[in-house]
Each structure stands twice: as structure tokens, then as C-alpha cells.
mmCIF file of C-alpha atoms and ligand atoms in Angstrom:
data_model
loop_
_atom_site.group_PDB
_atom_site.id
_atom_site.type_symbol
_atom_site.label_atom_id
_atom_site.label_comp_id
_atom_site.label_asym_id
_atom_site.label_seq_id
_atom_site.Cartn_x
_atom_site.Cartn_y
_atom_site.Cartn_z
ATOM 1 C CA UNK A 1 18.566 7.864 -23.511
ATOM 2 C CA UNK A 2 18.044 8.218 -27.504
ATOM 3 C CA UNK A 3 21.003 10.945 -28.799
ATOM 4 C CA UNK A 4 19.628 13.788 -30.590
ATOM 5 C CA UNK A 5 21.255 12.755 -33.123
ATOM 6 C CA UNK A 6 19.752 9.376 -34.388
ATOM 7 C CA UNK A 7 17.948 10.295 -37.718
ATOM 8 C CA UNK A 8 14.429 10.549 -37.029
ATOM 9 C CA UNK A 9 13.439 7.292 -38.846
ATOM 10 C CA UNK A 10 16.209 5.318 -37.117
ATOM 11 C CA UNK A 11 14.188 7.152 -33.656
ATOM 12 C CA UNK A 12 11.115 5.476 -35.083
ATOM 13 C CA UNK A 13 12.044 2.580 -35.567
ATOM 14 C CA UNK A 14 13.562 2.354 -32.280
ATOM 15 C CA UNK A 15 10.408 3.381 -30.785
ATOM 16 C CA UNK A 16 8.785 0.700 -32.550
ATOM 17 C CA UNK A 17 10.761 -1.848 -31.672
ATOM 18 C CA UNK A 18 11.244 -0.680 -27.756
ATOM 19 C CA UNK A 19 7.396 -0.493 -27.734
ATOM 20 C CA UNK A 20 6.391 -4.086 -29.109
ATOM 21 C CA UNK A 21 9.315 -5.537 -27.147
ATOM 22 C CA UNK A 22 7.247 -3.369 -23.560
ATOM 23 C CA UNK A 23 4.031 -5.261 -25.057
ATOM 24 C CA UNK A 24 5.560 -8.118 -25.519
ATOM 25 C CA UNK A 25 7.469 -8.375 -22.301
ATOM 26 C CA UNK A 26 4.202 -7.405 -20.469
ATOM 27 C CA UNK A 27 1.700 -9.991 -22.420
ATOM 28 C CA UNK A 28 3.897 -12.928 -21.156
ATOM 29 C CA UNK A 29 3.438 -12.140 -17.526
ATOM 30 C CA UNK A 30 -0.300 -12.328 -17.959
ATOM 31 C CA UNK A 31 0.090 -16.150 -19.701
ATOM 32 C CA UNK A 32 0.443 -17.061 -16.282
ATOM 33 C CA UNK A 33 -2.691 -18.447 -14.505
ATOM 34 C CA UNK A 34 -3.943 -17.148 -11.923
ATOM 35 C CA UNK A 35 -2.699 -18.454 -8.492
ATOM 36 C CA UNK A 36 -5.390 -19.348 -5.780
ATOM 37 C CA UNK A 37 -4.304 -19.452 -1.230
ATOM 38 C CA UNK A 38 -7.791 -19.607 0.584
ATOM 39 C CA UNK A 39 -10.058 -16.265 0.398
ATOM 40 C CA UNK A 40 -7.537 -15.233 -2.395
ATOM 41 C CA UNK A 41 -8.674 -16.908 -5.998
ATOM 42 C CA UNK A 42 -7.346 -13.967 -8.274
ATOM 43 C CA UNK A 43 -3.374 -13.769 -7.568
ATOM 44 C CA UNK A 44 -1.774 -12.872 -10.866
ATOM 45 C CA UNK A 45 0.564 -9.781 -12.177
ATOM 46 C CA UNK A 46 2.372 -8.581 -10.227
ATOM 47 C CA UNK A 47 1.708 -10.388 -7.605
ATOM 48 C CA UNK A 48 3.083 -13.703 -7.595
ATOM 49 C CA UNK A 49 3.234 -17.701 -4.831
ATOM 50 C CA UNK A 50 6.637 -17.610 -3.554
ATOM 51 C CA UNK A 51 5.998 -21.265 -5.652
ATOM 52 C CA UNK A 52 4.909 -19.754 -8.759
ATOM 53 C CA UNK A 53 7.220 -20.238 -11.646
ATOM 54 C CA UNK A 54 10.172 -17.519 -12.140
ATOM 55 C CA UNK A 55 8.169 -16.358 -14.988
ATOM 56 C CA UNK A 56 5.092 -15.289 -13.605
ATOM 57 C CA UNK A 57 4.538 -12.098 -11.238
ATOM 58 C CA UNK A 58 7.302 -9.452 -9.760
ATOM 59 C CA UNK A 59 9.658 -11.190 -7.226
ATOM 60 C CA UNK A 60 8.829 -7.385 -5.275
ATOM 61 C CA UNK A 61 5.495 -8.835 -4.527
ATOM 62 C CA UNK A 62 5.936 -12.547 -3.182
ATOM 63 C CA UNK A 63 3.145 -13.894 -1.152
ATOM 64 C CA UNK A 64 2.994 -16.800 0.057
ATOM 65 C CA UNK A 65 0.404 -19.445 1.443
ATOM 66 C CA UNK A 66 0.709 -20.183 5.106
ATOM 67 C CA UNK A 67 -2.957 -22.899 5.962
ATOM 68 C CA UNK A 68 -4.858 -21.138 3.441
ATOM 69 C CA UNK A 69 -3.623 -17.921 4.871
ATOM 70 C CA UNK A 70 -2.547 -15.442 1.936
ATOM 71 C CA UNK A 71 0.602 -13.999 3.532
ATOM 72 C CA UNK A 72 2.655 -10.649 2.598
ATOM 73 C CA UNK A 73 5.775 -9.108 4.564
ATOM 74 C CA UNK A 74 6.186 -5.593 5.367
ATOM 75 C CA UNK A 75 9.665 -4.657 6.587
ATOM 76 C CA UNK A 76 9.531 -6.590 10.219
ATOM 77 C CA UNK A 77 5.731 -7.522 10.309
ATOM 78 C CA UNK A 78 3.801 -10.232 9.015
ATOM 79 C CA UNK A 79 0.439 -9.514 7.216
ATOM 80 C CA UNK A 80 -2.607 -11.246 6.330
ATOM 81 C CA UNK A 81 -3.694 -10.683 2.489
ATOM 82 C CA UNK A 82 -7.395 -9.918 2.884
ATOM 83 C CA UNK A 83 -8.065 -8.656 -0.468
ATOM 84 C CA UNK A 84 -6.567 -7.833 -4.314
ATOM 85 C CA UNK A 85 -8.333 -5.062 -5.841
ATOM 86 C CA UNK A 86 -7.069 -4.759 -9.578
ATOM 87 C CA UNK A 87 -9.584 -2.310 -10.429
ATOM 88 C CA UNK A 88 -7.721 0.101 -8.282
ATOM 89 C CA UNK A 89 -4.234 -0.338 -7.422
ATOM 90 C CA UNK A 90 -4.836 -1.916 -3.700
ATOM 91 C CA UNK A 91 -4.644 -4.919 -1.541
ATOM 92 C CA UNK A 92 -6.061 -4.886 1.877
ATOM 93 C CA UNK A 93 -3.793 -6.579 4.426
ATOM 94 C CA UNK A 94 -4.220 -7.932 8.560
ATOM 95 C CA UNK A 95 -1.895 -7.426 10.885
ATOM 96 C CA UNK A 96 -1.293 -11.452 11.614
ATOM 97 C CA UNK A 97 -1.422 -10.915 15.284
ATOM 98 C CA UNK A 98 -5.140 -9.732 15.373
ATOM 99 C CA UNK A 99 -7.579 -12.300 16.088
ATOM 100 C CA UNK A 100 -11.030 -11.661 15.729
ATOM 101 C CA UNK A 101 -11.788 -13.667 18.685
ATOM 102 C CA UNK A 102 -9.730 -11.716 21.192
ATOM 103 C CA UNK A 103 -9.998 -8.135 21.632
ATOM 104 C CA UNK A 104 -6.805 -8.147 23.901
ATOM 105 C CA UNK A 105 -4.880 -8.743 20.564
ATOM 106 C CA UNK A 106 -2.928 -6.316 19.049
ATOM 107 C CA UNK A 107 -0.693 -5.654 16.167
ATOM 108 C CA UNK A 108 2.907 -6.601 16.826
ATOM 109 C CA UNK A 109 4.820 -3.542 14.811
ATOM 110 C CA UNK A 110 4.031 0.078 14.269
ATOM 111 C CA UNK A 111 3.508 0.962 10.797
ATOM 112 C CA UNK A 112 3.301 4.439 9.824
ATOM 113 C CA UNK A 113 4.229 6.919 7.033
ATOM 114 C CA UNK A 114 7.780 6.741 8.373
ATOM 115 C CA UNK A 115 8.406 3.445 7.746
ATOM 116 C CA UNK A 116 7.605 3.864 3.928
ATOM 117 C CA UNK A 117 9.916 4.995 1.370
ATOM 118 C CA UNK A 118 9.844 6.392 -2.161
ATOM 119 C CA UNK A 119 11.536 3.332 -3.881
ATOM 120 C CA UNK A 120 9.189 0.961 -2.091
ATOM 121 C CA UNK A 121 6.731 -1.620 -3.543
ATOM 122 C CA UNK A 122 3.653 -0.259 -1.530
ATOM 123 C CA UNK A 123 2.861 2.720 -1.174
ATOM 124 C CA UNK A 124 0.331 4.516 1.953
ATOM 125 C CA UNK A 125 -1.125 6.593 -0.947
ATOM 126 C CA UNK A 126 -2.824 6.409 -4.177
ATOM 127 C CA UNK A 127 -2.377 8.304 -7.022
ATOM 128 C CA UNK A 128 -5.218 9.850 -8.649
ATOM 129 C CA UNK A 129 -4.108 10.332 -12.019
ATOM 130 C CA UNK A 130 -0.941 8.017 -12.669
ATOM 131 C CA UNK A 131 1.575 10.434 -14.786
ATOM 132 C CA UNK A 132 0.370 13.771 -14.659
ATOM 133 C CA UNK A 133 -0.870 14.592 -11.077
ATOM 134 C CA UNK A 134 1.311 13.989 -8.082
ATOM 135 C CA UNK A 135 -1.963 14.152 -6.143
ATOM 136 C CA UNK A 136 -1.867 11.327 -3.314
ATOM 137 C CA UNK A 137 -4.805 10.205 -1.721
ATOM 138 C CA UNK A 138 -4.472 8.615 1.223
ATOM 139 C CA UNK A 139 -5.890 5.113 1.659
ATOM 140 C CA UNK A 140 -5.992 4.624 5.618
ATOM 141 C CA UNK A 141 -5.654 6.591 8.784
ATOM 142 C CA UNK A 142 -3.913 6.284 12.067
ATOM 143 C CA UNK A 143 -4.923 3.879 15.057
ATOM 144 C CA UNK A 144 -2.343 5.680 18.113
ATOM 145 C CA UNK A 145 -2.052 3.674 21.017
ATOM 146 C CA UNK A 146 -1.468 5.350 24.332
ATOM 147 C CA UNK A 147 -0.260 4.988 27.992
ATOM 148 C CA UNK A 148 -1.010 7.535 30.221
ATOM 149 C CA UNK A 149 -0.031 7.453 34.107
ATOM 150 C CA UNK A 150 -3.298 8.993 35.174
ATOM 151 C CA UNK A 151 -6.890 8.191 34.290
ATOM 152 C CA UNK A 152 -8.127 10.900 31.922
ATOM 153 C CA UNK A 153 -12.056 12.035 32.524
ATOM 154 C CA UNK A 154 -13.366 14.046 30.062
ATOM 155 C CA UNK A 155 -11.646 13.668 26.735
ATOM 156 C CA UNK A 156 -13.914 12.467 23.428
ATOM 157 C CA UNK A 157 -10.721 12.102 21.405
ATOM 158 C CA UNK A 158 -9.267 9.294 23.586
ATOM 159 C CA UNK A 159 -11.183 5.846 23.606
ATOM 160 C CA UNK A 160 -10.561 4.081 27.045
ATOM 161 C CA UNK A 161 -9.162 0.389 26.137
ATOM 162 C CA UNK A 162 -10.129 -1.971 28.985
ATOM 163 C CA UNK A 163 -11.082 -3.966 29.674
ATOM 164 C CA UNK A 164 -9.975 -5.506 26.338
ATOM 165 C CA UNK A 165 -5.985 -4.062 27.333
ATOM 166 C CA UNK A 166 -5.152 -3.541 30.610
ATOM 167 C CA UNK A 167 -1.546 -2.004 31.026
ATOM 168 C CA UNK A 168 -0.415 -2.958 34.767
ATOM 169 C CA UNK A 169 0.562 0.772 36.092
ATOM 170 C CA UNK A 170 -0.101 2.523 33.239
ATOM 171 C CA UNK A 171 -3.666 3.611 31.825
ATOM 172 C CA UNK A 172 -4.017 2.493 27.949
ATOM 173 C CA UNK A 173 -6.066 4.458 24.936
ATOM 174 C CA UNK A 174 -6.505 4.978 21.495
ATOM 175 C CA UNK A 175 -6.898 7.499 19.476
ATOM 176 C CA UNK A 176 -7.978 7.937 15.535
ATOM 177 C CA UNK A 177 -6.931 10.039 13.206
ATOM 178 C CA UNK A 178 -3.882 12.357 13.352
ATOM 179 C CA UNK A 179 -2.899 13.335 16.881
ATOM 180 C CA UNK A 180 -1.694 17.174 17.934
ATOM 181 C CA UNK A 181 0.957 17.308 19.907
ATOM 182 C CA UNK A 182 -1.161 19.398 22.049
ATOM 183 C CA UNK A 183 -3.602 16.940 22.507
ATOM 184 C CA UNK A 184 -0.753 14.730 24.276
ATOM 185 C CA UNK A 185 -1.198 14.907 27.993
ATOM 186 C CA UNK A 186 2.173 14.924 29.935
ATOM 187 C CA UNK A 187 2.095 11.793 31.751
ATOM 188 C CA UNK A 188 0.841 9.620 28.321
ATOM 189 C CA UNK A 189 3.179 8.068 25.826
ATOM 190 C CA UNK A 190 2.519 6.584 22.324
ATOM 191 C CA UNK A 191 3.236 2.799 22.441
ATOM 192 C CA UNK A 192 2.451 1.331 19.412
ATOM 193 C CA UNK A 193 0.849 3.457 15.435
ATOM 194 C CA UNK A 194 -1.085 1.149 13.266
ATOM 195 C CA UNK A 195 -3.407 1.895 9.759
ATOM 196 C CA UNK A 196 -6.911 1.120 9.159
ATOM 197 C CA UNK A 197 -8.952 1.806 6.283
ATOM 198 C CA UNK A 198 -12.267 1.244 7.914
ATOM 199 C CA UNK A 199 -14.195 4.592 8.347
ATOM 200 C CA UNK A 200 -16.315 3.884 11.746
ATOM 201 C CA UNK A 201 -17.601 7.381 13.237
ATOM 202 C CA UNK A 202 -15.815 9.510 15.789
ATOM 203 C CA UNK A 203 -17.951 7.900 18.323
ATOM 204 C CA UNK A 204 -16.893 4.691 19.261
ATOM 205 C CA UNK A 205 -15.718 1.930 21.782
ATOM 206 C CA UNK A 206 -12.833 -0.124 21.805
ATOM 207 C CA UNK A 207 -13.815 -3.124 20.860
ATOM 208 C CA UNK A 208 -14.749 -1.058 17.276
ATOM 209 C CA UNK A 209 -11.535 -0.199 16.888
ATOM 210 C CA UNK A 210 -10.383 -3.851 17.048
ATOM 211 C CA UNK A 211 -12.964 -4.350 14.318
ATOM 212 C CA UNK A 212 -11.359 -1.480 12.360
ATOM 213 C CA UNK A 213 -7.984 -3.364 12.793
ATOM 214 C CA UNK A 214 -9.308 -6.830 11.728
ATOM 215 C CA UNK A 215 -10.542 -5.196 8.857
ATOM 216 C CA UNK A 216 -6.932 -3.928 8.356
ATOM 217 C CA UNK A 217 -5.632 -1.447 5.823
ATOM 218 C CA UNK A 218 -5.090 -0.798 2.144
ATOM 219 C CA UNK A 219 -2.053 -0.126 0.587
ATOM 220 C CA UNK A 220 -1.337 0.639 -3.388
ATOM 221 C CA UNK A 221 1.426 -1.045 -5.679
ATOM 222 C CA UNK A 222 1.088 1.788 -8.069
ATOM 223 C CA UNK A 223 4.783 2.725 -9.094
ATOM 224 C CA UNK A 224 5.414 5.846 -7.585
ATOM 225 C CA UNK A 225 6.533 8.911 -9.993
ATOM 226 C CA UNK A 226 9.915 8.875 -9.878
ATOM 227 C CA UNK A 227 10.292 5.479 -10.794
ATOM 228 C CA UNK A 228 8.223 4.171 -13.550
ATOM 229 C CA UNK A 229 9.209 0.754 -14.874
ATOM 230 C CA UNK A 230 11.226 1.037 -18.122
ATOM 231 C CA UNK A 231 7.916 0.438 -20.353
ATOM 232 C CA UNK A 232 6.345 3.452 -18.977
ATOM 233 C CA UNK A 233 9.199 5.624 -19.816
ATOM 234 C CA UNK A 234 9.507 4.559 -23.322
ATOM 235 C CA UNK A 235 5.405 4.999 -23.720
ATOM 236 C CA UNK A 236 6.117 8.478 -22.667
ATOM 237 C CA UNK A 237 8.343 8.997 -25.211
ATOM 238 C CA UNK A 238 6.163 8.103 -27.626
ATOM 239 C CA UNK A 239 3.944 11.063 -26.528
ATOM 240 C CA UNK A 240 6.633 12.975 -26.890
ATOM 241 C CA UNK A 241 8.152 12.262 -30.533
ATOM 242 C CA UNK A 242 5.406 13.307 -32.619
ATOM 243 C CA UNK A 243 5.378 17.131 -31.133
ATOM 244 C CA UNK A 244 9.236 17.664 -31.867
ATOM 245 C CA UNK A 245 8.429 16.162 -35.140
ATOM 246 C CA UNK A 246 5.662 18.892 -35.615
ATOM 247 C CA UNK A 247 8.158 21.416 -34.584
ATOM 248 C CA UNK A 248 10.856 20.027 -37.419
ATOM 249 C CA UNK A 249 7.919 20.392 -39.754
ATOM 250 C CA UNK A 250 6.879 23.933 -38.790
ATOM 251 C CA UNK A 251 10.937 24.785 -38.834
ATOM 252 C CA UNK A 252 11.073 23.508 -42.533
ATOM 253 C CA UNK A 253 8.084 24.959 -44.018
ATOM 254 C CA UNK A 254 9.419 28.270 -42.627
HETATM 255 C C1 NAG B 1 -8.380 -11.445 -12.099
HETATM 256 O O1 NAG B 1 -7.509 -10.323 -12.313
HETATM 257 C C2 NAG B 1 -7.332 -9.951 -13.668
HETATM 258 C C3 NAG B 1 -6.365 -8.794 -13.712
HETATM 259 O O2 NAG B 1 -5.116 -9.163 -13.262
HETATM 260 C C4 NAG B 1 -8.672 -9.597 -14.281
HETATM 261 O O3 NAG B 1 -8.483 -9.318 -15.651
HETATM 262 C C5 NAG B 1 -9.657 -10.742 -14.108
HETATM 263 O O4 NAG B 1 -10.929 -10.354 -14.579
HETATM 264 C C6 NAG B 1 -9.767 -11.137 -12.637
HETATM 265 N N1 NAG B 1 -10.629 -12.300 -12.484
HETATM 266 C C7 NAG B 1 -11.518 -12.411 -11.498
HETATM 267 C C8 NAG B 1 -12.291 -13.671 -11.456
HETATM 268 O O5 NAG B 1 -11.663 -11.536 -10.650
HETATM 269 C C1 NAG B 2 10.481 -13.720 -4.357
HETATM 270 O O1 NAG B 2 10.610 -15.088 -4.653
HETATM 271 C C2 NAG B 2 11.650 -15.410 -5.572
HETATM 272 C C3 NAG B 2 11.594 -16.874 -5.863
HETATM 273 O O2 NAG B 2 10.926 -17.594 -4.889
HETATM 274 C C4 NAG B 2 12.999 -14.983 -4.950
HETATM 275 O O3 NAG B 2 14.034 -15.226 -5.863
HETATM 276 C C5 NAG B 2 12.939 -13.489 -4.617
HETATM 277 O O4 NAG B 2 14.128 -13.082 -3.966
HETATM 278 C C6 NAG B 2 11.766 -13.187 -3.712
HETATM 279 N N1 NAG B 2 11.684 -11.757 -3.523
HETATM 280 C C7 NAG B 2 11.432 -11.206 -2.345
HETATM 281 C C8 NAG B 2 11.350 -9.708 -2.316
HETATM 282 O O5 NAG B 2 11.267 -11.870 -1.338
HETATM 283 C C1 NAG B 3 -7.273 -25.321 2.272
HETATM 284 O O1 NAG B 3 -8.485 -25.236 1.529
HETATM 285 C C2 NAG B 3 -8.719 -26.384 0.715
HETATM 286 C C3 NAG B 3 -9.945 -26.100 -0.149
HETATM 287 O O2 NAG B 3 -10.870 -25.298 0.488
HETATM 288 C C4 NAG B 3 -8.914 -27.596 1.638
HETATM 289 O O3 NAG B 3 -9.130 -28.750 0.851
HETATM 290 C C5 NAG B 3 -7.639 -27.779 2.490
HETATM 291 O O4 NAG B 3 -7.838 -28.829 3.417
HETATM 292 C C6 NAG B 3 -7.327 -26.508 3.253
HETATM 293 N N1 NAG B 3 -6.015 -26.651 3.896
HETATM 294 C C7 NAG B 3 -5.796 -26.233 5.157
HETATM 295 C C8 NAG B 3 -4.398 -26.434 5.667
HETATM 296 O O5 NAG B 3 -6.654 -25.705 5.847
HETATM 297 C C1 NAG B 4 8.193 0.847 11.454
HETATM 298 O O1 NAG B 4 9.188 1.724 11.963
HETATM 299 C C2 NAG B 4 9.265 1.736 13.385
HETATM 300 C C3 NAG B 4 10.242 2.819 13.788
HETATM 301 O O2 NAG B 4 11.430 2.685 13.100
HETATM 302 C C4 NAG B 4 9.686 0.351 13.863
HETATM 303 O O3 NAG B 4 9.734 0.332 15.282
HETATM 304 C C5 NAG B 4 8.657 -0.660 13.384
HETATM 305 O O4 NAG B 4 9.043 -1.977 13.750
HETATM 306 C C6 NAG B 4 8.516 -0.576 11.872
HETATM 307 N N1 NAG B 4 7.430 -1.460 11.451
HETATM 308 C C7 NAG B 4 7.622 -2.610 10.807
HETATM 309 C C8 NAG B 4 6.408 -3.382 10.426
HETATM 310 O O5 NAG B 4 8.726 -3.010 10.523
HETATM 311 C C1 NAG B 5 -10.878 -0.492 -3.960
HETATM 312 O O1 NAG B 5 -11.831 -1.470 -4.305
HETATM 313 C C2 NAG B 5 -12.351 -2.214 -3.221
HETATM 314 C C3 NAG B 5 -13.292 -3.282 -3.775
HETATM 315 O O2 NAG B 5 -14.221 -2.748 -4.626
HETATM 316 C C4 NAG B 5 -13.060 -1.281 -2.239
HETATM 317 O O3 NAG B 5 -13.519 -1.993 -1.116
HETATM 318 C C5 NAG B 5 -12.064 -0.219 -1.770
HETATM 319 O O4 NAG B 5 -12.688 0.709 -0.915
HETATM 320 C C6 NAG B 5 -11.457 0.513 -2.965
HETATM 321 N N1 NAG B 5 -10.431 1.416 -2.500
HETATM 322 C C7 NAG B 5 -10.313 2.659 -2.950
HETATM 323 C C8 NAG B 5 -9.214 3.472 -2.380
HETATM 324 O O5 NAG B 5 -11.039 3.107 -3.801
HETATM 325 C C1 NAG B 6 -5.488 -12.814 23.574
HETATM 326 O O1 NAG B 6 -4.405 -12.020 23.095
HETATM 327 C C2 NAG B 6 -3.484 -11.629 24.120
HETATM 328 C C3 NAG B 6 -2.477 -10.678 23.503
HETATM 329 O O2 NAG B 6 -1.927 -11.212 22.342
HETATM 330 C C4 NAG B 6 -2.836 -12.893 24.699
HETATM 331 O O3 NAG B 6 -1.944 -12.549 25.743
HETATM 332 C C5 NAG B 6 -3.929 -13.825 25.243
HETATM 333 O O4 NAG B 6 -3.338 -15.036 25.683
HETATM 334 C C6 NAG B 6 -4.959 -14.115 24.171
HETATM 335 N N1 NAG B 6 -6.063 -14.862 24.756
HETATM 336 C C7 NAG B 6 -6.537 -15.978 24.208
HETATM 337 C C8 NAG B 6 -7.690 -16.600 24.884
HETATM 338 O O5 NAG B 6 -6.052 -16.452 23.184
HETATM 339 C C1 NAG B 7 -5.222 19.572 15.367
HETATM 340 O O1 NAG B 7 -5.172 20.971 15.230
HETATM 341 C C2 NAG B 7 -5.829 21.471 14.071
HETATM 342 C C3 NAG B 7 -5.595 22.959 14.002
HETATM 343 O O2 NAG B 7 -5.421 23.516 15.259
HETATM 344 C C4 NAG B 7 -7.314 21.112 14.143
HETATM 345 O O3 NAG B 7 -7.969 21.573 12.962
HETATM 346 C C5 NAG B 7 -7.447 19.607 14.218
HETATM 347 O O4 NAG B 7 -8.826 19.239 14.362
HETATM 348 C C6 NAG B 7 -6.662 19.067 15.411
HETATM 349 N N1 NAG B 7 -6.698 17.613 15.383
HETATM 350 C C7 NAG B 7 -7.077 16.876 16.408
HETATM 351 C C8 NAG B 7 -7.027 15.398 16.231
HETATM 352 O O5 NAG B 7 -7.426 17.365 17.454
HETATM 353 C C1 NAG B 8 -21.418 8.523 22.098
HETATM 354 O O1 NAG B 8 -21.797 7.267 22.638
HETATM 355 C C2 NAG B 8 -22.287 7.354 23.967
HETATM 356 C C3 NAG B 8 -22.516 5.926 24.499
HETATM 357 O O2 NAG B 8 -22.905 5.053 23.477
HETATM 358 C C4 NAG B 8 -23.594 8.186 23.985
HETATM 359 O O3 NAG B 8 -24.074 8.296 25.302
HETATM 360 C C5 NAG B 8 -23.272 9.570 23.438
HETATM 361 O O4 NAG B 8 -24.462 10.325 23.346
HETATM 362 C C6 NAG B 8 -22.632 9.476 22.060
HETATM 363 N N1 NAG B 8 -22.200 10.794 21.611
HETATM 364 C C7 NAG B 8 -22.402 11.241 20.389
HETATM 365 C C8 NAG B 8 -21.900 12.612 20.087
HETATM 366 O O5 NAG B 8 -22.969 10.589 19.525
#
């Protein structure tokens, strides 16, 4: 933090100097070209080949190239990178154990709003306006998986799985969306939460859903409010000098 009591010029010139250096620090990531793995032809700041020079990228968002396979971890699972978007903030990513060519596959590892926090490098949420608004819009909704002991007749909100999964003893659905804990019947369980950010209607079958899930989700690397890189901080400090210098104007023509 700049003391209150650094002359104003010697502020300035700080400033300056703090803000050429963010310019600076942020052209030279950029003189990196971009990196290519399969689908993927556009990987450049800040994502970055696990065999990219140190340089290039942030080492928070290491992919790597698995058989022309763009590949990203989240916490346990392992994720197909199906696309960058750099116009808005996202990258759509596969769970790696869906295969389009078997509707019996599923994702190996819940992933939920719980398992993200604050301080992580991807975020379930986009912002809509990056520093003022803390408004979050929400980039994917839930794909529940549930076992149930008895058949259920009847319900619109619960798509019948087979015979794609067939639990042994146990009857297997899915639901989209959010899910009440009304809604939950007694004898049914939730086995398994994934994300999709395909928007197929209400009324659909199974096999749908596994299209929803091999089109996978999208998730945003936006920094999160509370921690801006450095750069950003010092550009809002910028915004911020020249009103106190109004006010120390206004205070000495007084
Ligand atoms: C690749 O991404 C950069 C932004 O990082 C963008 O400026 C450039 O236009 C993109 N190129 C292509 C071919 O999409
Ligand atoms: C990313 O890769 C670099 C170099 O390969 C490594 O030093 C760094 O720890 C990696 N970061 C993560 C989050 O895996
Ligand atoms: C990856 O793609 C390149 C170019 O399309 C091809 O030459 C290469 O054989 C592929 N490698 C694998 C492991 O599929
Ligand atoms: C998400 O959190 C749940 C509950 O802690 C855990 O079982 C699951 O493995 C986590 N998902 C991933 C991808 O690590
Ligand atoms: C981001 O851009 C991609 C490609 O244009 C698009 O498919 C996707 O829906 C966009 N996501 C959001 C949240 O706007
Ligand atoms: C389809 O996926 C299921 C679940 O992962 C697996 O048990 C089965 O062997 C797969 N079938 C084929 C033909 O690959
Ligand atoms: C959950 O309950 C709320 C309010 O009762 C309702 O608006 C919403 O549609 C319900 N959601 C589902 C998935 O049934
Ligand atoms: C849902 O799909 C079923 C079978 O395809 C059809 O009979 C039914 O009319 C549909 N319901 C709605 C509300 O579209």
C-alpha cells in the first residue's frame, strides 16, 4: 500500500512506473505463440502446454496434450478441453470418461458448486461486469443422478436411465436442474452431480442427457473479486488518484 504520505508527485510517479511495469509484464506473456493439441489451435495467455516454456501462460492453467486430446485437471477428475472462448472468459471441458459411443458411460467424479472455492482458477460463474458488479451468472446446470429402490410411475422430473444404466437392485434416474428436497422420494439416493451447459428442453430421454454430457460444461477463469492480480489493483488506483487530487484542489482554492 502507497502511505499517505508520499508527496503527490513521488505517488505519480510511482503510478507511472507500477503501471508500465503491469503493461510491460503483461505484453511479454502474449510474445508467446500460440500453442496448438488437436481440436485446440488457439492456446495462449493464460493458458499454457505443460511443455510450453516457463515464460509463457499461468502455471494455474496447465494443460496438457494426451493423443491430440487437450487435457485439464479439476481437483480429482480428468477433463477433456473442448473449447477456449477468449471473447468471454470460458473454456468448455468433457468429463474424460464419456464416450460418445457408449451411452452406459458416465462421468467418474461429482462436480458441483461445493467443490469450488473462492481462491480457485475456475470459477462455475461468470461475472457480468468484471469490477463493479458482483453479479454471477451461472454458466451450466446440474445433471443429478439417482437410485431409487422402487420403480417410480408418474414423475416428468425424473428421466428413467435404462437401458443405457442399469443399477442391479436399485432403479437409476436423472434429473436436470436443481432438485427440492421434496422432490426426493424416500427409497432414492443421489449417486453421482455433474454440469452441463447444453440447454435441451425439459422433455427428454436419456440418451439426450448423455449428449448434454458429451457436450460438457463451461467454466470461467475470470479472477474472482476478491483477488485481482496485482495489475488490476494498481489500475484501480489509478481511478482513484485523480479524485483525491480534485479534492486537494477544491481544499486549496477554499
Ligand atoms: C487467439 O487468441 C487471442 C487472444 O488470446 C486472439 O487475440 C486471437 O485472435 C485468437 N486467434 C484465433 C485464430 O482465434
Ligand atoms: C504447471 O507446469 C509448470 C511447469 O511444467 C509447473 O512448474 C507447475 O507446477 C504446474 N502447475 C500446476 C498447477 O500443475
Ligand atoms: C495428431 O494430429 C496430427 C495432425 O493432425 C497427426 O499428424 C498426428 O498423427 C496425431 N497424433 C496422434 C497421436 O493421433
Ligand atoms: C467434488 O467433491 C465431492 C465431495 O467432496 C467429491 O466426492 C468429488 O470427488 C469431487 N470432485 C472432483 C472432480 O474432485
Ligand atoms: C462463449 O462463447 C462461445 C463461442 O462463441 C459460446 O458457444 C458460449 O455459449 C459462450 N458462453 C457464454 C456464457 O456466453
Ligand atoms: C461402456 O461404458 C461402461 C461404463 O463405463 C463400460 O462398463 C462398458 O464396458 C463400455 N462398453 C463398451 C462397449 O466400451
Ligand atoms: C422447487 O421449489 C420451488 C418453490 O417451491 C419451485 O419454484 C421449483 O420449481 C421447484 N423445483 C423443482 C426442480 O421442482
Ligand atoms: C414428451 O415426450 C413424449 C415422448 O416423446 C411425448 O409423448 C409427450 O407428449 C412429450 N411431452 C411434452 C410435454 O412435450
Amino acid at each position: 500500500m502507497i502511505t499517505t504520505s508520499l508527496p503527490i508527485s513521488a505517488r505519480f510517479i510511482l503510478l507511472v512506473f507500477l503501471s508500465s511495469c503491469y503493461l510491460a509484464c503483461h505484453a511479454k506473456d502474449h510474445h508467446c505463440e500460440p500453442s496448438s493439441c488437436g481440436d485446440i489451435h488457439n492456446i495462449s495467455y493464460p493458458f499454457r502446454l505443460n511443455d510450453d516454456p516457463h515464460k509463457c501462460g499461468d502455471s494455474r492453467y496447465n494443460l496438457s496434450c494426451e493423443n491430440n486430446l487437450t487435457v485439464v485437471h479439476l481437483y480429482s477428475g480428468k477433463y477433456y478441453v473442448r473449447a477456449i472462448n477468449y471473447e468471454n472468459y470460458t473454456i468448455r471441458v468433457v468429463d474424460a470418461n464419456v464416450r460418445e459411443d457408449n451411452c452406459s458411460s458416465i462421468p467418474r467424479y461429482s462436480l458441483a458448486t461445493y467443490n469450488f472455492s473462492d481462491v480457485d482458477p475456475y470459477s462455475m460463474f461468470l461475472k457480468r461486469a468484471i469490477q463493479t458488479s458482483r453479479e454471477r451468472l451461472p454458466l451450466s446446470k446440474a445433471i443429478i443422478f439417482i437410485s431409487c429402490e422402487t420403480q417410480l410411475v408418474n414423475s416428468p422430473l425424473y428421466v428413467d436411465t435404462a437401458p443405457c444404466i442399469d443399477a442391479a437392485s436399485r432403479h437409476s434416474f436423472v434429473i436436470i436442474g436443481s432438485l427440492n428436497v421434496s422432490d426426493l422420494r424416500d427409497s432414492c439416493r443421489i449417486e453421482l452431480m455433474v454440469l452441463t451447459s447444453s440447454w435441451i428442453g425439459t422433455n427428454c430421454s436419456y440418451v439426450d442427457i448423455h449428449n448434454m454430457m458429451l457436450y460438457g460444461f463451461e467454466l470461467s477463469w475470470l479472477p474472482i473479486y476478491n483477488r485481482r492480480p496485482l495489475g488490476q489493483i494498481w489500475i484501480a488506483m489509478l481511478t482513484l488518484i485523480p479524485t483525491k487530487l480534485i479534492v486537494i484542489v477544491r481544499i486549496s482554492q477554499a
